[in-house]
Amino acid sequence: MTTLPAATPARKPASGAQQKLLAFASLIALLVFFSLASPNFLQTSNILAILQATSVNGVLAIAATLVIITGGIDLSVGTLMTFCAVMAGVILTNAGMPLPLGVLGAIAVGAICGTISGTLVAKMKIPPFIATLGMMLILKGLSLIISGTKPIYFNDTPGFSEISTGSLIGKVFPAVPVPNGVLILFILALVIGYVLNRTVLGRYCFALGSNEEAVRLSGVNTDAWKIAIYALAGSICGIAGLIIASRLNSAQPALGLGYELDAIAAVVIGGTSLAGGRGSILGTMIGALIMAVLLNGLRVMSVAQEWQTVVTGAIIIAAVYADMLRRRRAAS
Amino acid sequence: MFTRRTLLAAASATALMLSASLASAQDKIYIPLVSKGFQHQFWQAVKAGADQAAAEFGVEVTFEGPDTEAQVDKQMDMLAAALAKKPAALGFAALDSQAATPLLRQAQDAGIPVIAFDSGVDSDIPATTVTTNNLAAAALAADKMAELIGGAGKVALVVHDQTSRTGIDRRDGFVNRVKEAYPNIEIVDIQYGGGDQLMSTEITKAMLTAHPDMKGIFGANEGSALGVINAVRETNTQGLVVIGYDSGAAQKAAIKEGLMAGAITQSPVGMGYETVKAAIAATKGEALPKTIDSGFAWYDASNMDAPEIAAVLYD
């Protein structure tokens, strides 16, 4: 149960730290650059807007990181987020239940859907790309069906919008009213970072991505661990669903398609390998922040929208290429 | 490392040049427009109208919108970035009015007048709303349909969606007009294709199979109308009266070819122009009417080259 291929974790820390440093330096460089380029960039309200723009993509990227480290991919994170938001709407608005039930319900629905994806991948041996592509479409359709293609508003649950837009930090430090959605993102990052680096689940997550066969041959029930990881990722999508629904004070059933690609982009900018076995939550967080800072900064500089897209694409390629160069040099 | 540094340097150089050109324009009145879409031809025409007004009145205008009309949260991020620039006024077409309320209130508190455009904003914050009267425009489409099919027979609608204001108004405008004025016209089907050309094509084909005696179909936006035309072409259907909405190169070509009888055009160029104009008026504290009609018109092969029509059509 505890025997792990020793080589993999031993190689990880050194290169991981360097990658994070590089990504972090890029983030700082972007911040400095935009602050110099536009006088309006570096003000509290804009920094808070950037953090808020990161909250949903950051949470989805954390979910995607877990699955990607196992060597899989989860294309359903965006529509699962929407599905959980719609279910929260059904529980709170349509059924009129109390707020905590809606919150737990959304997370539970996420975990159940994650379990289904995990079972498709682990037990039925469907490639993760196909299994989660199928789930992505199923969940998009179900969201539209259950909501009757209309947004579900949370006007009857006054506390709901506080989940994302309220500010606990602002109550203590009125000068920096960091929205709760951002607080949730950072707490979640700490928790999942701990799970990945300090718990058995995290160790198997890396081990599955490095050499699944070796793990299985050493007597580990790889299927069960894989399903558990997909379920955890699913429940995190449930949290993302709560954050976005709370921010919009509504569950928007048509939303979600395309969000999986933003999440995956944040993950790879943060240095997590799509081949599995390597990655970190800190890297993913920096990746998500880089994307949000970049978009906001270009907007504040009034760069035309066509060029914003071009620059974002170029940055993704440049970030991953720089990481590969450094890795190759480290290896030689 | 070297490659990365070169890239960064190149990027910063470009950006510095951009910011330099912006700095020179900074004393101008600045008005950002946050729209419901961006790459769609309709929104590009709104942008063209806004740019035209910007050049004419000597103000600076930027135009942004999310990739799809479902991305409410991305639109909020754009709105937040626009407000960070402390604009003189703001043009806004809400995807979801309720979601935008906190940010709009922030604009109000900062004394930034908000001009709503297209489907408008469901709140009392905007100084005015620049919009097409979609109900009246779709009723005009119904009148033209009745005229072209001789006042009797089966017709159907392909609409972009049943949730947005424009989808609802165009459907209801057409249906209500038929009900009150043309008792011999039967509306046999109303389907929703998300404004997606291909999906609207499949919908239309199914409709034509179900009702071989169909007289006419109304496509309620550009994507829907092109889908109907596609289906007519693929099934080689003869004699069906197709009425479209908006323009665009493909729809204009279909009208010239005779595949489409004609279409209703809004004036997206006028919408962009009037939005910027109203925004400038608002910064000067001038009183504005509650809504400003950006206009609509019927066009077909006979009048589409006339200057007053050609001016509002876009490719």
Short mmCIF file of C-alpha atoms in Angstrom, two decimals, chain A residues 75-293:
data_model
loop_
_atom_site.label_atom_id
_atom_site.label_comp_id
_atom_site.label_asym_id
_atom_site.label_seq_id
_atom_site.Cartn_x
_atom_site.Cartn_y
_atom_site.Cartn_z
CA LEU A 75 -12.85 18.54 -20.46
CA SER A 76 -16.03 18.61 -18.41
CA VAL A 77 -14.91 21.09 -15.71
CA GLY A 78 -16.69 24.07 -17.32
CA THR A 79 -20.06 22.48 -17.98
CA LEU A 80 -19.91 20.56 -14.68
CA MET A 81 -19.47 23.92 -12.95
CA THR A 82 -22.61 25.15 -14.73
CA PHE A 83 -24.50 21.96 -13.91
CA CYS A 84 -23.66 22.34 -10.19
CA ALA A 85 -24.76 26.00 -10.34
CA VAL A 86 -28.07 24.96 -11.91
CA MET A 87 -28.54 22.28 -9.24
CA ALA A 88 -27.91 24.90 -6.56
CA GLY A 89 -30.64 26.94 -8.26
CA VAL A 90 -33.00 23.97 -8.23
CA ILE A 91 -32.35 23.32 -4.53
CA LEU A 92 -32.48 26.94 -3.36
CA THR A 93 -34.87 28.71 -5.72
CA ASN A 94 -37.15 26.00 -7.08
CA ALA A 95 -37.34 23.89 -3.90
CA GLY A 96 -36.86 26.81 -1.50
CA MET A 97 -34.42 24.94 0.77
CA PRO A 98 -32.02 26.72 3.15
CA LEU A 99 -28.66 28.04 1.93
CA PRO A 100 -26.34 25.40 3.49
CA LEU A 101 -28.26 22.63 1.70
CA GLY A 102 -27.78 24.39 -1.63
CA VAL A 103 -24.05 24.71 -1.00
CA LEU A 104 -23.64 21.09 0.06
CA GLY A 105 -25.91 19.94 -2.76
CA ALA A 106 -23.86 21.68 -5.44
CA ILE A 107 -20.62 20.19 -4.11
CA ALA A 108 -22.20 16.74 -3.78
CA VAL A 109 -23.51 16.87 -7.35
CA GLY A 110 -19.98 17.77 -8.48
CA ALA A 111 -18.54 14.82 -6.57
CA ILE A 112 -21.11 12.43 -8.04
CA CYS A 113 -20.43 13.58 -11.60
CA GLY A 114 -16.69 13.33 -10.94
CA THR A 115 -17.22 9.79 -9.69
CA ILE A 116 -19.04 8.94 -12.91
CA SER A 117 -16.19 10.39 -15.04
CA GLY A 118 -13.65 8.55 -12.90
CA THR A 119 -15.53 5.28 -13.27
CA LEU A 120 -15.73 5.69 -17.04
CA VAL A 121 -11.98 6.23 -17.15
CA ALA A 122 -10.79 3.75 -14.52
CA LYS A 123 -13.25 0.86 -14.76
CA MET A 124 -14.55 1.07 -18.32
CA LYS A 125 -11.12 2.07 -19.67
CA ILE A 126 -12.54 4.87 -21.84
CA PRO A 127 -9.73 7.36 -22.63
CA PRO A 128 -10.12 10.42 -20.35
CA PHE A 129 -10.38 12.78 -23.33
CA ILE A 130 -13.40 10.88 -24.70
CA ALA A 131 -15.03 10.14 -21.35
CA THR A 132 -14.94 13.75 -20.18
CA LEU A 133 -15.86 15.06 -23.65
CA GLY A 134 -19.00 12.95 -23.38
CA MET A 135 -19.65 14.18 -19.85
CA MET A 136 -19.08 17.77 -20.99
CA LEU A 137 -21.89 17.47 -23.56
CA ILE A 138 -24.21 15.47 -21.30
CA LEU A 139 -23.88 18.04 -18.52
CA LYS A 140 -24.36 20.97 -20.89
CA GLY A 141 -27.56 19.39 -22.16
CA LEU A 142 -28.82 18.49 -18.69
CA SER A 143 -28.19 22.05 -17.46
CA LEU A 144 -30.37 23.39 -20.28
CA ILE A 145 -33.08 20.76 -19.70
CA ILE A 146 -33.29 21.15 -15.93
CA SER A 147 -33.30 24.94 -16.06
CA GLY A 148 -35.73 25.09 -19.00
CA THR A 149 -32.97 27.05 -20.84
CA LYS A 150 -33.64 30.06 -18.61
CA PRO A 151 -31.35 31.52 -15.97
CA ILE A 152 -32.36 30.61 -12.41
CA TYR A 153 -32.12 33.66 -10.15
CA PHE A 154 -31.30 33.52 -6.45
CA ASN A 155 -33.41 36.50 -5.39
CA ASP A 156 -35.18 34.46 -2.69
CA THR A 157 -31.89 33.49 -1.04
CA PRO A 158 -30.42 36.87 -0.02
CA GLY A 159 -27.26 35.38 1.52
CA PHE A 160 -26.32 33.54 -1.67
CA SER A 161 -24.61 36.43 -3.44
CA GLU A 162 -22.43 36.93 -0.33
CA ILE A 163 -20.63 33.63 -1.11
CA SER A 164 -18.73 35.30 -3.91
CA THR A 165 -19.26 39.05 -3.75
CA GLY A 166 -19.40 39.65 -0.01
CA SER A 167 -16.13 40.34 1.79
CA LEU A 168 -15.13 38.83 5.13
CA ILE A 169 -11.67 40.36 4.78
CA GLY A 170 -13.26 43.75 4.13
CA LYS A 171 -15.00 43.56 7.50
CA VAL A 172 -11.62 43.38 9.21
CA PHE A 173 -9.61 45.55 6.80
CA PRO A 174 -12.09 47.95 5.15
CA ALA A 175 -9.38 49.28 2.82
CA VAL A 176 -8.98 45.95 0.98
CA PRO A 177 -12.42 44.44 0.47
CA VAL A 178 -11.19 41.19 -1.11
CA PRO A 179 -14.31 39.36 -2.37
CA ASN A 180 -15.10 36.06 -0.66
CA GLY A 181 -14.83 34.25 -3.99
CA VAL A 182 -11.13 35.13 -4.02
CA LEU A 183 -10.77 34.07 -0.39
CA ILE A 184 -12.36 30.71 -1.26
CA LEU A 185 -9.91 30.29 -4.16
CA PHE A 186 -6.87 30.87 -1.94
CA ILE A 187 -8.12 28.64 0.88
CA LEU A 188 -8.93 25.92 -1.62
CA ALA A 189 -5.46 26.24 -3.17
CA LEU A 190 -3.85 25.81 0.27
CA VAL A 191 -6.01 22.78 1.08
CA ILE A 192 -5.49 21.02 -2.25
CA GLY A 193 -1.79 21.94 -2.21
CA TYR A 194 -1.57 20.21 1.16
CA VAL A 195 -3.52 17.19 -0.11
CA LEU A 196 -1.21 16.84 -3.12
CA ASN A 197 2.07 17.12 -1.22
CA ARG A 198 1.33 15.66 2.18
CA THR A 199 -1.31 12.96 1.83
CA VAL A 200 -1.52 9.48 0.38
CA LEU A 201 -4.08 10.66 -2.17
CA GLY A 202 -1.64 13.26 -3.44
CA ARG A 203 1.24 10.79 -3.64
CA TYR A 204 -0.87 8.36 -5.67
CA CYS A 205 -1.97 11.24 -7.87
CA PHE A 206 1.65 11.81 -8.95
CA ALA A 207 2.43 8.10 -9.01
CA LEU A 208 -0.51 7.32 -11.32
CA GLY A 209 0.71 9.96 -13.74
CA SER A 210 4.31 8.75 -13.68
CA ASN A 211 3.84 5.04 -14.02
CA GLU A 212 0.39 3.66 -13.46
CA GLU A 213 1.40 0.10 -14.30
CA ALA A 214 4.15 0.06 -11.66
CA VAL A 215 1.74 1.37 -9.05
CA ARG A 216 -0.81 -1.27 -9.94
CA LEU A 217 1.79 -4.07 -9.88
CA SER A 218 2.85 -3.02 -6.41
CA GLY A 219 -0.60 -4.01 -5.21
CA VAL A 220 -2.37 -0.65 -5.14
CA ASN A 221 -6.02 -0.43 -6.15
CA THR A 222 -5.32 2.16 -8.82
CA ASP A 223 -8.91 2.26 -10.07
CA ALA A 224 -10.27 3.30 -6.68
CA TRP A 225 -7.66 6.03 -6.24
CA LYS A 226 -8.26 7.36 -9.72
CA ILE A 227 -12.02 7.53 -9.15
CA ALA A 228 -11.38 9.32 -5.84
CA ILE A 229 -9.24 11.93 -7.62
CA TYR A 230 -11.89 12.55 -10.31
CA ALA A 231 -14.52 12.82 -7.57
CA LEU A 232 -12.42 15.38 -5.69
CA ALA A 233 -11.96 17.34 -8.92
CA GLY A 234 -15.73 17.17 -9.48
CA SER A 235 -16.51 18.53 -6.03
CA ILE A 236 -14.10 21.41 -6.70
CA CYS A 237 -16.07 22.17 -9.87
CA GLY A 238 -19.11 22.32 -7.58
CA ILE A 239 -17.35 25.06 -5.60
CA ALA A 240 -16.63 26.90 -8.86
CA GLY A 241 -20.33 26.59 -9.70
CA LEU A 242 -21.24 28.24 -6.40
CA ILE A 243 -18.73 31.05 -6.94
CA ILE A 244 -19.90 31.90 -10.46
CA ALA A 245 -23.63 31.56 -9.65
CA SER A 246 -23.17 33.73 -6.60
CA ARG A 247 -21.26 36.34 -8.57
CA LEU A 248 -23.97 36.52 -11.25
CA ASN A 249 -26.75 35.99 -8.66
CA SER A 250 -28.05 33.45 -11.16
CA ALA A 251 -27.29 30.06 -12.66
CA GLN A 252 -26.73 30.70 -16.39
CA PRO A 253 -27.41 27.34 -18.07
CA ALA A 254 -25.73 28.13 -21.41
CA LEU A 255 -22.45 29.08 -19.76
CA GLY A 256 -19.42 26.83 -19.35
CA LEU A 257 -18.33 25.65 -22.79
CA GLY A 258 -14.80 26.91 -23.43
CA TYR A 259 -14.00 27.38 -19.75
CA GLU A 260 -12.21 24.02 -19.69
CA LEU A 261 -9.67 25.37 -22.17
CA ASP A 262 -8.98 28.46 -20.05
CA ALA A 263 -8.47 26.17 -17.07
CA ILE A 264 -6.12 23.86 -18.97
CA ALA A 265 -4.18 26.89 -20.24
CA ALA A 266 -3.68 28.11 -16.66
CA VAL A 267 -2.49 24.64 -15.66
CA VAL A 268 0.13 24.37 -18.41
CA ILE A 269 1.37 27.95 -17.94
CA GLY A 270 1.93 26.93 -14.33
CA GLY A 271 4.28 24.19 -15.45
CA THR A 272 2.10 21.11 -14.98
CA SER A 273 2.90 18.52 -17.62
CA LEU A 274 0.02 17.30 -19.80
CA ALA A 275 1.85 13.95 -19.85
CA GLY A 276 1.13 13.58 -16.14
CA GLY A 277 3.25 12.88 -13.08
CA ARG A 278 4.38 16.46 -12.56
CA GLY A 279 2.69 19.66 -11.48
CA SER A 280 1.75 21.90 -8.58
CA ILE A 281 -1.16 23.93 -7.29
CA LEU A 282 1.08 26.95 -6.72
CA GLY A 283 2.09 26.83 -10.39
CA THR A 284 -1.54 26.60 -11.46
CA MET A 285 -2.48 29.56 -9.27
CA ILE A 286 0.29 31.63 -10.84
CA GLY A 287 -0.84 30.45 -14.29
CA ALA A 288 -4.43 31.53 -13.61
CA LEU A 289 -3.23 34.90 -12.27
CA ILE A 290 -1.01 35.45 -15.32
CA MET A 291 -4.00 34.92 -17.62
CA ALA A 292 -6.22 37.30 -15.65
CA VAL A 293 -3.51 39.98 -15.29
#
